[in-house]
Each structure stands twice: as C-alpha cells, then as structure tokens.
Amino acid sequence: MSANIPDQTGGPRESISRQPTFIEKHSNTVFGWATYLFAWLTVLLVLYIVCVIGIQAAPAIRDYGWGFITGTTWDVNAHQYGVLPEIWGTMYSSLLALVIGALFGVAVAIFLSEHFLSSFVFSVGKLFGVQFHPLWAKLPDNFERILKNLIELLAAIPSVVYGLWGIFFVIPLIRPVCDWLNSNLGWIPIFNTTLSGPGMLPASIVLAIMILPTVSAISLNALLAVPPKLREASYGLGATQWETILAILVPTASKGIFGAIILAFGRALGETMALAMLVGNANVISWSLFSPANTLAALLANNFPEAGPKEVGVLMFAALILLGITLFVNMVGAFILQKASEPQEGVR
Amino acid sequence: MTDIVTSVPVPSNKISPDITIDVSGLEKSLRRPRTAFNYIMSFLTAAITIIALIPLLSVVLTLVVRGGQRLSISLFTQLPPAAFEHGGGFGNAIVGTLVMVGIAALISVPFGILSAIYLAETAPEAKLSYIVRMCAKVLTGFPSILAGVFAYGTVVLVTGGFSAIAGGIALSILMLPTVILTAEEAIRMVPSKIREAALGMGATQTQTVWMVLLPTAFPGILTGVMLAVARAAGETAPLLFTALFSNYWLISGGRFNLMQPTSSLAVLIYNFSAVPFQNQIELAWAAALILVLIVLTVNLIGQSLSRK
C-alpha cells in the first residue's frame, strides 16, 4: 500500500501543505493572549470605574457618612451637603416617567404586534364593499413596519434635543393646563404649587417620551416571539382577540415586557440632560407635580464644571450613589431578560 | 354592519336528547360584554398609540421648522457669537464633535473587537466570557454622566485641565459595550462551515480570524461601530466637565492642540438653550437639527449595512 503514495518530502508530486512557520505559530499564541488580555481589560475597566469613583468619594464618605443621604441642604459655603432631595427627585421623576412610558410603550407594542391597522382598514373596506387590490393590500402592513422603524430611530435622538424641545414646546403647552389644575384642584397635594417654568411634570413627560421607544421595541420583540400556536389554540377555543392578548400573549411575553420596563427604568434613573434642562434644579422635596426639583444626575451635571476640590469629593459620593442605584436596577433587568430569552417549557 | 347581528341563527341546541349546550355565549354582538370589551380595548389601544406618536412626530417637526430657519453655510464656517452679537455659527463645535468621536472610536473599536474575538472565537464558553458579557451589558446601561465623572477623575484631575482627550475617553466608555456585543454577534453569525473549512485547510486560529472571520463579519461589525458612533455623537453629559466648551477653533496659533477645552454640538445646544438671547436660541435649534441629521444618517447607514 505505502509504495503507491508518493513521497511527501520530495519526488515529482510535491505537496503544497507545510507546517506553520515559526512566526505563524507564535503570532497565533500572541494573538490568543492579546484577545484574552482585552477580555480581562473589559472586566477591569468596569472595576476601575467603580474604584476611581469610590476612591475619590472616600474622604466625603468619611466626613459625611449616612448624613449625606439623609441630609436635605446643599450649601457649598457652609460645607453642608445632603442629597435626599436629589434621591427623591430621581425616584419620583423616574417612576412617574415609567408609569406613563410603560403604559404607552406596551400599548404601542400590542398595536404593532396585532396588526390592528390592517384589520381596521380591511373591516372598513368590507363595510363599504371595497375589494383590495393585491398591490395596495400590503400598504397597512408596510406602514406599520415604517412606524416600527421610526420608533426605533427616535430612540437614537440625543437627549439634549429632547431637552431643548421640552423647554420650548412642552412647558408652554402644559402651562395653562397646570395653572387650571392648580387653581381648581390645588387642595390635592400633587397640584398644590404653580408651574413656574421648569418642574417635575414637564421633566417626567419628556423622560416618558424618551423611554417609550425602549419599552415598545423590546416589548414588541417579546410579543412577536410568542409561538403562533398559542394564539391559534386560544382562537380555536373561542377566545376573542383581547381575551387572547390579555390571557395568553401578554402573560407569555411578560418576562420580556417586564425586563423592558426595568431597563427603561434604569435609563430614566441615569438620564441627565433632559432633566438638567427641565427639572428646575431646586433642592426641594415635594409631592407636587409642578414644583421644581432636582435629580442626582442633574446635580452632577450642574455642579461639576465649577466645583472646588472639596466639592468634587462630595459630588463623587453622589455619583457613587447613582452608580449603585443604576447598577442594581440594570442587573435586575438584564437578569430578567436573560430568563425571558430561555425557551419556555411546554410551548416549544 | 354585517358582523354585529343581534342573534345567532342556531340550527339546533340539542346534540342529543340528554345534553343541551348553551351557544348564546358564542354570539358576537356588541351587547355581549366580551365583544364590547374587545372593541373598547382595540379602540383604546389605537387611541393610545396615536397619542404616543404625536409627541414623537412633534419633536421631528419642531426640529425641522425651527432649525431649518437658520440653516446656512455660515453656520459651518463661523464661531459661536458672544452675548449680544448677531449671526455666527458653530463650525468649531462640529469639528470638536467629530474629533472627540474620532478619538473615542480609535480607543473603543480595537479594544471592543479584540474582546469580541475572545468572546466569539477564542473561548466562547469560558467563565471569563460570561463575566465579560455581563460587564458589557452593565456598561450598556451605564448612566452617561458617570462616564464623564470617571474621565474627570482619571484624565482631567491628572492632566490638570479640560481637554478633547478627556472627552474622547469618556465617550469611548459609552461606545465600548455596543462595539463588543455587536461584534461578538457578527462573528458568531459567520457560518461554522466557513470557519471549519479554514481550520481544516491548516490555517492557524489567528489566520482564520484575520482572513476569514473578520472579513465575513465586517458588515455586522461596522453596523455596531456606526451605532456606537451615532450614540456617542449625541452624548452631552460626559462632555460637560471633561471637554467643557470653547468659543474658538481647535487649531490655535497654527498648532493642533487636543489638550484644551473643546466645543461640541451637544454642549453648545445645552449652553445656548439656557440663555435669554434670541440669536443663541435659534443657533441651538439649528445645531440640534444638524446633530440629529448626523446621528440619524450614521444610524441609518449602519443599519442598512447589516440588512443585506
């Protein structure tokens, strides 16, 4: 047998195969180590960020301790610092924005995933006996696709532009409504101050508009990922469309929708520019929607550029608190989304 | 109104003499709570969707109308005006934004792609890979202002001044997770047959990565880079106290200096939105329109690359 195979090292049929050269072999090792190094660097970067902020904040943590979190005054001259109003403002504005943004975002996701537009157009057409030509029967669906892409594109608009729009469009628009609510329903705590321009409500409205694309895009993906068999089975048992949506589709996609809402919450907590421009930067704790307030991120944005060395340490402490809150919320959101993307039992 | 009938013609309620079925529950009529609920919910959802779309469209419309008024060539060639001046532009801010995003891309793209190669190719199942992926996801939701705080602590305090470099480093932290996660996804999408063929031909892993995987995954990687660039170009918060702002060009005295305060479109919008002068406010709107055009163009180009 072996006599028939031509000699590998010599002879007329010389093979093109060869061992990797010294350089190829070692560059392979080096390259493998380089990717390993950069993978570690990503992890170290995150740790380094936390360390840098933590070390800079250390003197302030030593000086102020828990009093920093429970204090309500921010006075640079008296060296009195407290961020309770900012924590309150961050939570209040984010929750308010989340309630509005989640309601509208999930509704938009259901609207787009259920093809309401085309079914509406077709039922109206049927009512008037209009037959749809195949050429434009696809139009409503195409319109929906454009809508979906448009909403995703709107997530890319920079927050400073939303802030600018809020100052010159939202505030003048809602001011008459707010004045009316304050003068007629002023006894309700959430309406008991006047809107003097920037305030909690315009900030929350703009924030809600900013997180809407996030909520609707991820919820839409979760709704579209529900196996069609489930929907068909539900219709087959005689359920109406909305019974199917509320009892089958939304519960099946609930983890994805919930993850979307948590991630949007994380985004709202860390959002800086729109709030710095719209929230009014006042150290106030108030239930009122029309009162100016402040948030952690807006505090950092406004005070950092002209902060002295002492104040920088204090601001680093505030940054550390913000980091803690957002890290926690984002990890919970990522964990839920991870769970949601695992295949569901029994519906494969 | 054909489908809203008052009663359903039922052939027979009796299947057999013993069993009777009440089929009236299956009636599709607006008088039935089930059906009425269905119509009401559909109507509400449509109404909410329309209400949700109004502000989104209004943002775009306001931008075009108010920003479009001031569009002219001088915007790109002139410097920002002082308080009571007329005219002016923001040429230096456009250059500043491009320079800082460029610095950020120079840092984050090689860094991100090498990490992504580790995640997708060198050791996809290793424990480190899971940790790196988690870190990248954590960085995705990282508040942009904290990137600024970090760059302030590491660059501004160390070098002793606000600079374009500090701004670029802050932006690179925000770009990194997008580059890592999309590049990993793109490399993973390369059919394993292509990979195995290269390895089977005797290529080393490095040769496979450089000559087969990266060229094949290139459109996907570029999409991620474009999305990251689009995000970084619009960021304001990390630049506020790293690059600060400047009313002058980056080139001063014939020298290109990156270690000085640098203006950017986003910070210009923020600064000018808070002043009471009509001229500055108009410029802020024009800058917003140009910024959005840049961001959306980069975004759309990026998305179209991977759609093929």
XYZ file of C-alpha atoms in Angstrom:
656
model
C 0.000 0.000 0.000
C 2.578 2.519 1.115
C 4.527 2.127 -2.088
C 1.721 3.778 -4.092
C 1.723 7.015 -2.108
C 4.265 9.492 -3.461
C 6.950 10.641 -1.112
C 5.832 13.667 0.942
C 9.192 15.363 1.084
C 10.354 15.013 -2.451
C 9.551 13.430 -5.766
C 7.593 14.740 -8.720
C 4.252 15.480 -6.883
C 5.452 17.904 -4.249
C 2.694 18.757 -1.739
C 1.735 22.365 -1.006
C 0.959 21.529 2.600
C 3.522 22.527 5.151
C 3.932 23.083 8.827
C 3.080 26.570 10.095
C 6.204 28.699 10.190
C 7.770 29.882 13.394
C 6.176 33.327 13.044
C 2.727 31.946 12.268
C 2.862 29.635 15.240
C 3.958 32.272 17.687
C 1.808 35.088 16.348
C -1.088 32.728 16.943
C -0.112 32.348 20.589
C 0.460 36.078 20.981
C -2.862 36.898 19.332
C -4.679 34.440 21.580
C -3.135 36.109 24.604
C -3.989 39.554 23.239
C -7.696 38.709 22.971
C -7.515 37.192 26.462
C -5.908 40.383 27.734
C -8.546 42.639 26.203
C -11.342 40.475 27.540
C -9.846 40.934 31.005
C -9.403 44.651 30.360
C -13.167 44.978 29.817
C -13.785 43.497 33.244
C -11.017 45.564 34.805
C -12.413 48.717 33.203
C -15.728 48.265 34.991
C -13.938 47.588 38.287
C -11.599 50.519 37.668
C -14.524 52.898 37.073
C -16.092 51.831 40.359
C -12.705 52.157 42.117
C -11.931 55.623 40.721
C -15.300 56.984 41.783
C -15.093 55.167 45.124
C -11.581 56.395 45.975
C -12.402 59.987 45.049
C -15.530 59.751 47.152
C -13.742 58.202 50.162
C -12.965 61.485 52.008
C -16.552 62.638 51.607
C -17.873 59.276 52.787
C -15.654 59.574 55.875
C -16.737 63.158 56.578
C -20.449 62.912 55.934
C -21.385 59.224 56.101
C -25.086 58.472 56.314
C -25.869 62.111 56.990
C -25.139 62.741 53.313
C -28.003 60.522 52.246
C -30.467 61.827 54.814
C -29.447 65.495 54.679
C -31.603 67.954 52.784
C -29.384 71.028 52.378
C -26.722 71.673 49.740
C -24.689 74.666 50.800
C -21.195 74.950 49.356
C -20.185 77.870 51.596
C -21.291 76.220 54.842
C -19.892 72.829 53.730
C -23.252 71.244 54.302
C -24.163 68.575 51.818
C -27.143 66.253 51.622
C -28.722 64.506 48.664
C -32.074 63.327 49.992
C -33.963 65.796 47.733
C -31.959 64.549 44.747
C -32.620 60.893 45.554
C -36.292 61.729 45.983
C -36.355 63.674 42.704
C -34.559 60.880 40.831
C -37.000 58.252 42.076
C -40.116 60.400 41.699
C -39.358 61.563 38.150
C -38.260 58.089 37.008
C -41.305 56.323 38.457
C -43.660 58.925 37.016
C -41.993 58.645 33.611
C -42.055 54.867 33.889
C -45.796 54.742 34.573
C -46.569 56.943 31.546
C -43.872 55.448 29.319
C -44.690 51.822 30.137
C -48.441 52.263 29.591
C -47.949 53.923 26.220
C -44.975 51.778 25.217
C -46.746 48.462 25.849
C -49.889 49.727 24.113
C -47.849 50.678 21.049
C -46.158 47.259 21.131
C -49.545 45.479 21.254
C -50.881 47.724 18.490
C -47.939 46.912 16.222
C -47.780 43.192 17.051
C -51.501 42.596 16.496
C -51.740 44.318 13.096
C -54.636 46.452 14.291
C -54.080 48.881 11.470
C -54.573 46.392 8.664
C -57.538 44.681 10.329
C -59.147 48.091 10.822
C -58.534 49.121 7.226
C -59.882 45.831 5.930
C -63.013 45.879 8.085
C -63.744 49.439 6.975
C -63.159 48.330 3.408
C -65.501 45.395 3.875
C -68.132 47.715 5.323
C -68.158 49.748 2.127
C -67.751 46.699 -0.054
C -64.304 47.747 -1.255
C -62.158 44.974 -2.639
C -58.458 45.472 -2.022
C -56.166 45.142 -4.971
C -53.185 42.917 -4.057
C -50.896 45.829 -4.882
C -52.087 48.014 -2.040
C -53.449 45.351 0.282
C -49.955 45.263 1.763
C -49.939 49.017 2.423
C -51.143 48.951 6.063
C -48.552 46.330 6.968
C -45.820 48.332 5.285
C -46.987 51.420 7.113
C -46.719 49.511 10.378
C -43.182 48.434 9.530
C -42.251 52.041 8.821
C -43.817 53.031 12.142
C -41.767 50.407 13.940
C -38.521 51.594 12.354
C -39.460 55.196 13.065
C -39.950 54.458 16.761
C -36.588 52.698 16.889
C -34.945 55.651 15.158
C -36.461 58.032 17.684
C -34.551 56.217 20.408
C -31.397 57.497 18.695
C -32.293 61.189 19.003
C -29.872 62.734 21.537
C -31.349 63.571 24.914
C -30.203 67.168 24.723
C -32.511 67.632 21.728
C -35.445 66.268 23.734
C -34.488 68.709 26.471
C -34.486 71.628 24.035
C -37.876 70.530 22.709
C -39.174 70.274 26.269
C -38.130 73.820 27.128
C -39.623 75.465 24.071
C -42.572 73.187 23.334
C -43.775 71.123 26.310
C -43.562 73.776 29.029
C -45.568 76.450 27.125
C -48.038 73.741 26.064
C -48.821 72.342 29.504
C -48.610 75.579 31.477
C -52.312 76.616 31.013
C -53.480 73.119 31.969
C -51.269 73.125 35.052
C -52.438 76.600 36.107
C -56.054 75.493 35.793
C -55.417 72.309 37.795
C -53.617 74.296 40.489
C -56.328 76.924 40.863
C -59.219 74.460 40.837
C -57.791 71.315 42.405
C -54.990 72.905 44.428
C -56.081 71.081 47.594
C -54.739 67.803 46.160
C -51.073 67.522 47.205
C -49.823 66.738 43.694
C -51.275 70.002 42.324
C -50.527 72.356 45.220
C -47.854 74.563 43.652
C -47.835 76.619 40.480
C -45.708 75.687 37.483
C -43.131 78.446 37.203
C -41.467 77.016 34.103
C -39.254 74.015 34.706
C -40.677 71.423 37.058
C -41.303 67.786 37.793
C -44.180 67.276 35.335
C -42.529 68.573 32.124
C -39.367 66.664 33.060
C -41.313 63.442 33.596
C -43.307 63.849 30.392
C -40.156 64.318 28.310
C -38.492 61.436 30.156
C -41.514 59.235 29.401
C -41.277 60.116 25.704
C -37.584 59.239 25.768
C -38.075 55.793 27.321
C -41.111 54.942 25.188
C -39.062 53.626 22.239
C -37.050 51.384 24.584
C -40.168 49.902 26.163
C -42.063 49.408 22.927
C -39.144 47.986 20.924
C -38.227 45.296 23.493
C -41.890 44.511 24.334
C -42.683 44.195 20.642
C -39.888 41.648 20.218
C -41.165 39.725 23.243
C -44.736 39.713 21.882
C -43.607 38.629 18.418
C -41.594 35.790 19.981
C -44.728 34.179 21.437
C -45.241 30.946 19.487
C -48.119 31.379 16.985
C -49.513 28.013 18.094
C -50.580 29.540 21.397
C -52.538 32.281 19.684
C -54.159 29.831 17.279
C -55.083 27.484 20.118
C -56.681 30.345 22.001
C -58.713 31.480 18.989
C -59.625 27.866 18.351
C -61.124 27.617 21.829
C -63.327 30.595 21.041
C -61.500 33.397 22.819
C -61.851 36.902 21.447
C -58.796 38.848 20.321
C -58.443 40.763 23.569
C -59.062 37.714 25.714
C -56.180 36.129 23.807
C -53.983 39.179 24.255
C -54.582 39.584 27.974
C -54.768 35.938 28.988
C -52.248 34.306 26.628
C -49.934 36.691 24.780
C -49.090 39.239 27.468
C -48.535 36.648 30.230
C -46.321 34.586 27.911
C -44.309 37.645 26.946
C -44.491 39.102 30.457
C -40.851 38.444 31.323
C -39.675 40.271 28.233
C -42.058 43.153 28.841
C -41.041 43.348 32.484
C -37.355 43.290 31.548
C -38.016 46.112 29.071
C -39.684 48.158 31.783
C -36.812 47.599 34.227
C -34.224 48.561 31.592
C -36.247 51.671 30.772
C -36.304 52.450 34.496
C -32.514 52.162 34.563
C -32.294 54.533 31.622
C -34.648 57.013 33.271
C -32.631 56.947 36.515
C -29.378 57.714 34.734
C -30.777 60.201 32.233
C -29.064 63.529 32.670
C -29.543 66.207 30.067
C -33.307 66.328 29.646
C -33.681 66.502 33.419
C -30.904 69.038 33.943
C -32.706 71.269 31.430
C -36.274 70.715 32.602
C -36.431 69.799 36.268
C -35.561 73.202 37.700
C -32.576 72.288 39.914
C -34.168 73.202 43.215
C -33.376 71.399 46.452
C -36.991 70.636 47.265
C -38.821 67.530 48.409
C -42.415 67.905 47.296
C -45.252 65.732 46.126
C -46.329 68.461 43.755
C -46.003 67.700 40.074
C -45.498 71.370 39.274
C -42.787 72.095 41.801
C -39.175 72.346 40.617
C -36.945 69.558 41.903
C -33.523 68.053 41.273
C -32.057 64.659 40.438
C -28.691 63.054 41.160
C -27.573 63.167 37.535
C -28.713 66.771 37.071
C -26.894 67.718 40.296
C -23.663 66.266 38.876
C -24.150 67.973 35.518
C -24.789 71.380 37.059
C -22.209 71.420 39.859
C -19.205 69.565 38.437
C -17.875 72.163 35.961
C -17.206 74.766 38.623
C -16.665 72.550 41.671
C -13.726 73.137 44.020
C -11.583 70.189 45.186
C -13.681 69.689 48.325
C -16.975 69.712 46.432
C -15.598 67.290 43.848
C -15.250 64.665 46.581
C -18.836 65.249 47.666
C -20.071 65.045 44.068
C -18.133 61.790 43.640
C -20.105 60.447 46.613
C -23.340 61.443 44.874
C -22.043 59.752 41.693
C -21.333 56.601 43.707
C -24.924 56.539 44.984
C -26.232 56.986 41.428
C -23.882 54.232 40.246
C -25.163 51.891 42.956
C -28.823 52.507 42.139
C -28.447 52.147 38.358
C -26.143 49.106 38.578
C -28.686 47.343 40.766
C -31.649 48.172 38.509
C -29.783 47.272 35.301
C -28.541 43.960 36.657
C -32.068 43.007 37.721
C -33.343 43.998 34.240
C -30.598 42.082 32.412
C -31.249 39.041 34.612
C -34.980 39.070 33.875
C -34.388 39.483 30.133
C -31.899 36.606 30.268
C -34.560 34.440 31.883
C -37.120 35.606 29.335
C -34.975 34.567 26.392
C -34.694 30.999 27.672
C -37.130 28.683 25.887
C -40.408 28.297 27.710
C -41.462 24.958 28.966
C -44.234 23.190 27.106
C -44.607 25.667 24.233
C -41.702 24.633 22.043
C -72.737 46.105 9.815
C -72.871 42.506 8.871
C -70.935 41.059 11.767
C -72.925 42.765 14.524
C -76.043 40.665 14.466
C -78.488 40.526 17.310
C -78.943 36.793 17.384
C -77.057 33.901 16.011
C -79.137 31.510 13.978
C -78.525 28.246 15.667
C -79.504 25.125 13.775
C -80.186 23.125 16.861
C -79.337 23.496 20.503
C -79.714 19.838 21.050
C -76.993 17.449 20.099
C -78.594 14.530 21.780
C -81.762 14.411 23.857
C -79.777 14.409 27.099
C -77.152 17.119 26.503
C -78.083 20.729 25.811
C -75.404 23.317 25.031
C -75.919 26.997 25.580
C -74.412 28.506 22.429
C -75.659 32.012 23.127
C -72.304 32.674 24.814
C -70.656 32.404 21.439
C -72.729 35.180 19.991
C -70.665 38.016 18.517
C -72.659 41.056 19.391
C -71.897 44.427 20.901
C -74.466 43.669 23.608
C -72.250 40.850 24.816
C -69.716 42.140 27.384
C -66.970 40.014 25.820
C -67.380 41.502 22.388
C -67.937 45.013 23.646
C -64.776 44.738 25.793
C -62.894 43.626 22.700
C -63.994 46.641 20.680
C -63.361 49.069 23.530
C -59.844 47.754 24.136
C -58.973 47.871 20.442
C -60.194 51.436 20.281
C -58.261 52.437 23.413
C -55.044 50.872 22.145
C -55.357 52.651 18.814
C -56.041 55.930 20.612
C -53.055 55.496 22.953
C -50.786 54.653 20.018
C -51.861 57.778 18.187
C -51.364 59.900 21.333
C -47.918 58.350 21.794
C -46.923 59.124 18.223
C -47.932 62.797 18.383
C -45.055 63.969 20.627
C -42.565 61.839 18.708
C -43.610 63.376 15.413
C -43.788 66.800 17.027
C -40.117 66.555 18.041
C -39.163 65.937 14.428
C -41.459 68.636 13.080
C -40.327 71.291 15.573
C -36.712 70.458 14.778
C -37.195 70.831 11.051
C -39.239 74.031 11.293
C -37.245 75.876 13.955
C -33.836 74.517 12.996
C -34.418 74.931 9.284
C -34.906 78.700 9.595
C -31.265 79.329 10.395
C -29.626 76.808 8.053
C -26.891 78.445 6.026
C -23.284 77.965 5.051
C -22.087 80.459 7.674
C -23.170 78.044 10.412
C -20.342 75.745 9.403
C -17.639 78.370 8.966
C -18.173 80.841 11.801
C -17.578 80.779 15.536
C -20.305 80.989 18.209
C -21.418 84.579 18.803
C -20.978 86.484 22.068
C -23.992 87.560 24.129
C -25.450 90.445 22.081
C -23.863 89.628 18.732
C -25.865 88.743 15.661
C -25.121 85.962 13.225
C -22.381 83.482 13.990
C -22.251 79.725 13.650
C -20.791 76.663 15.259
C -18.089 75.393 12.921
C -15.755 74.707 15.835
C -18.429 72.639 17.594
C -18.894 70.391 14.546
C -15.129 69.892 14.302
C -14.943 69.290 18.054
C -17.683 66.659 17.972
C -16.003 64.865 15.047
C -12.575 64.949 16.692
C -13.814 63.629 20.034
C -15.932 60.896 18.479
C -12.880 60.005 16.377
C -10.695 59.696 19.487
C -13.382 57.599 21.154
C -13.605 55.307 18.110
C -9.813 54.918 17.953
C -9.855 53.652 21.536
C -13.028 51.606 21.637
C -13.043 49.900 18.219
C -9.762 47.900 18.505
C -10.447 47.251 22.191
C -14.006 46.115 21.519
C -13.205 43.926 18.508
C -10.353 42.122 20.309
C -12.633 41.419 23.290
C -15.339 40.268 20.903
C -12.919 37.854 19.219
C -12.191 36.373 22.629
C -15.914 36.038 23.353
C -16.897 34.599 19.987
C -13.840 32.626 18.949
C -11.078 32.056 21.497
C -13.185 30.896 24.427
C -16.933 31.296 23.932
C -17.835 29.044 26.841
C -15.185 30.131 29.327
C -16.220 31.581 32.671
C -14.379 34.786 31.788
C -16.569 35.174 28.694
C -19.721 35.153 30.798
C -18.236 37.766 33.110
C -17.146 39.931 30.162
C -20.599 39.721 28.591
C -22.173 40.699 31.883
C -19.765 43.627 32.232
C -20.567 44.785 28.691
C -24.289 44.630 29.459
C -23.739 46.560 32.678
C -21.827 49.205 30.678
C -24.732 49.424 28.200
C -27.000 50.693 30.939
C -24.272 52.821 32.485
C -25.505 56.406 33.008
C -23.585 58.557 30.553
C -22.830 61.191 33.176
C -20.860 58.630 35.182
C -18.547 58.123 32.194
C -17.913 61.846 32.481
C -17.276 61.544 36.219
C -14.808 58.726 35.543
C -12.950 60.672 32.840
C -12.891 63.692 35.142
C -11.293 61.621 37.898
C -8.744 59.876 35.682
C -7.870 62.446 32.999
C -8.950 65.961 33.970
C -7.630 65.777 37.538
C -4.393 64.103 36.403
C -3.575 66.341 33.425
C -4.870 69.391 35.234
C -7.279 70.689 32.610
C -10.306 70.081 30.448
C -9.373 68.589 27.074
C -10.602 66.882 23.937
C -8.709 63.751 25.052
C -10.725 63.573 28.281
C -13.947 63.971 26.291
C -12.886 61.256 23.857
C -12.066 58.833 26.677
C -15.440 59.478 28.321
C -17.208 58.787 25.012
C -15.148 55.647 24.364
C -16.537 54.067 27.558
C -20.047 54.567 26.187
C -19.118 53.152 22.769
C -17.292 50.093 24.067
C -20.252 47.861 25.089
C -22.071 48.414 21.781
C -18.930 47.522 19.820
C -18.223 44.402 21.911
C -21.749 42.992 21.853
C -22.486 43.629 18.167
C -19.046 42.459 17.018
C -19.442 39.244 19.008
C -22.862 38.693 17.465
C -21.491 39.387 13.960
C -18.561 36.971 14.362
C -20.875 34.292 15.716
C -23.151 34.705 12.684
C -20.361 33.538 10.356
C -21.395 30.011 9.337
C -19.332 27.479 11.236
C -18.672 25.622 7.973
C -16.572 28.526 6.705
C -14.607 28.544 9.937
C -14.111 24.795 9.939
C -13.044 24.840 6.296
C -10.327 27.370 7.079
C -9.108 25.366 10.069
C -9.298 22.174 8.013
C -7.080 23.688 5.350
C -4.460 24.101 8.037
C -4.863 27.772 8.860
C -3.960 28.776 12.380
C -6.661 30.284 14.530
C -5.190 33.758 14.039
C -5.182 33.319 10.258
C -8.789 32.123 10.415
C -9.808 35.175 12.400
C -7.982 37.720 10.241
C -8.533 36.241 6.785
C -11.905 34.553 7.124
C -13.962 35.572 10.141
C -13.317 39.321 10.289
C -13.797 39.942 6.531
C -17.017 37.902 6.568
C -18.316 39.583 9.703
C -17.174 43.027 8.567
C -20.626 44.481 7.675
C -22.030 43.408 11.028
C -19.080 44.823 12.945
C -19.335 48.069 11.009
C -23.022 48.295 11.924
C -22.121 48.088 15.597
C -19.401 50.710 15.213
C -21.790 53.048 13.380
C -24.479 52.643 16.060
C -21.883 53.347 18.737
C -20.641 56.419 16.849
C -24.206 57.671 16.467
C -24.777 57.312 20.186
C -21.501 58.966 21.131
C -22.037 61.918 18.791
C -25.229 62.874 20.593
C -23.964 62.491 24.145
C -23.796 65.663 26.184
C -23.455 64.659 29.805
C -19.986 63.059 29.587
C -18.598 66.123 27.790
C -19.931 68.777 30.175
C -16.982 68.613 32.545
C -14.380 66.736 30.509
C -14.182 68.725 27.269
C -16.137 71.688 28.663
C -16.750 74.219 25.883
C -14.773 76.680 23.882
C -15.592 79.567 21.599
C -12.525 79.011 19.448
C -11.185 76.565 16.900
C -9.139 73.551 17.969
C -6.202 74.899 15.960
C -4.763 77.790 17.928
C -1.700 79.668 16.758
C -1.200 77.287 13.851
C -0.972 74.296 16.186
C -3.491 71.500 16.518
C -3.913 71.128 20.245
C -6.040 68.375 21.767
C -5.226 69.344 25.348
C -7.526 72.351 25.543
C -11.234 72.810 26.260
C -13.144 71.750 23.165
C -16.611 72.651 21.975
C -19.150 70.101 20.789
C -22.578 70.398 19.181
C -24.377 68.770 22.102
C -22.847 71.015 24.769
C -23.489 74.046 22.543
C -27.201 73.165 22.435
C -27.262 72.786 26.215
C -25.454 76.069 26.859
C -27.443 78.092 24.351
C -30.805 76.688 25.480
C -30.355 78.383 28.859
C -29.572 81.918 27.624
C -32.226 84.575 27.058
C -30.956 85.741 23.654
C -32.986 85.006 20.550
C -29.928 84.614 18.320
C -28.387 81.924 20.561
C -31.683 80.037 20.854
C -32.042 79.981 17.079
C -28.491 78.675 16.813
C -29.306 75.974 19.387
C -32.193 74.779 17.211
C -30.056 74.792 14.081
C -27.352 72.848 15.941
C -29.972 70.381 17.160
C -31.183 69.823 13.598
C -27.650 69.242 12.317
C -26.812 66.954 15.247
C -29.949 64.875 14.673
C -29.198 64.698 10.933
C -25.664 63.456 11.660
C -26.859 60.913 14.237
C -29.712 59.566 12.100
C -27.585 59.385 8.939
C -24.862 57.404 10.692
C -27.529 55.228 12.288
C -29.327 54.504 9.013
C -26.103 53.752 7.146
C -25.125 51.385 9.940
C -28.456 49.580 9.877
C -28.521 49.279 6.098
C -25.101 47.610 6.140
C -26.252 44.597 8.098
C -29.647 44.251 6.437
C -28.255 42.874 3.176
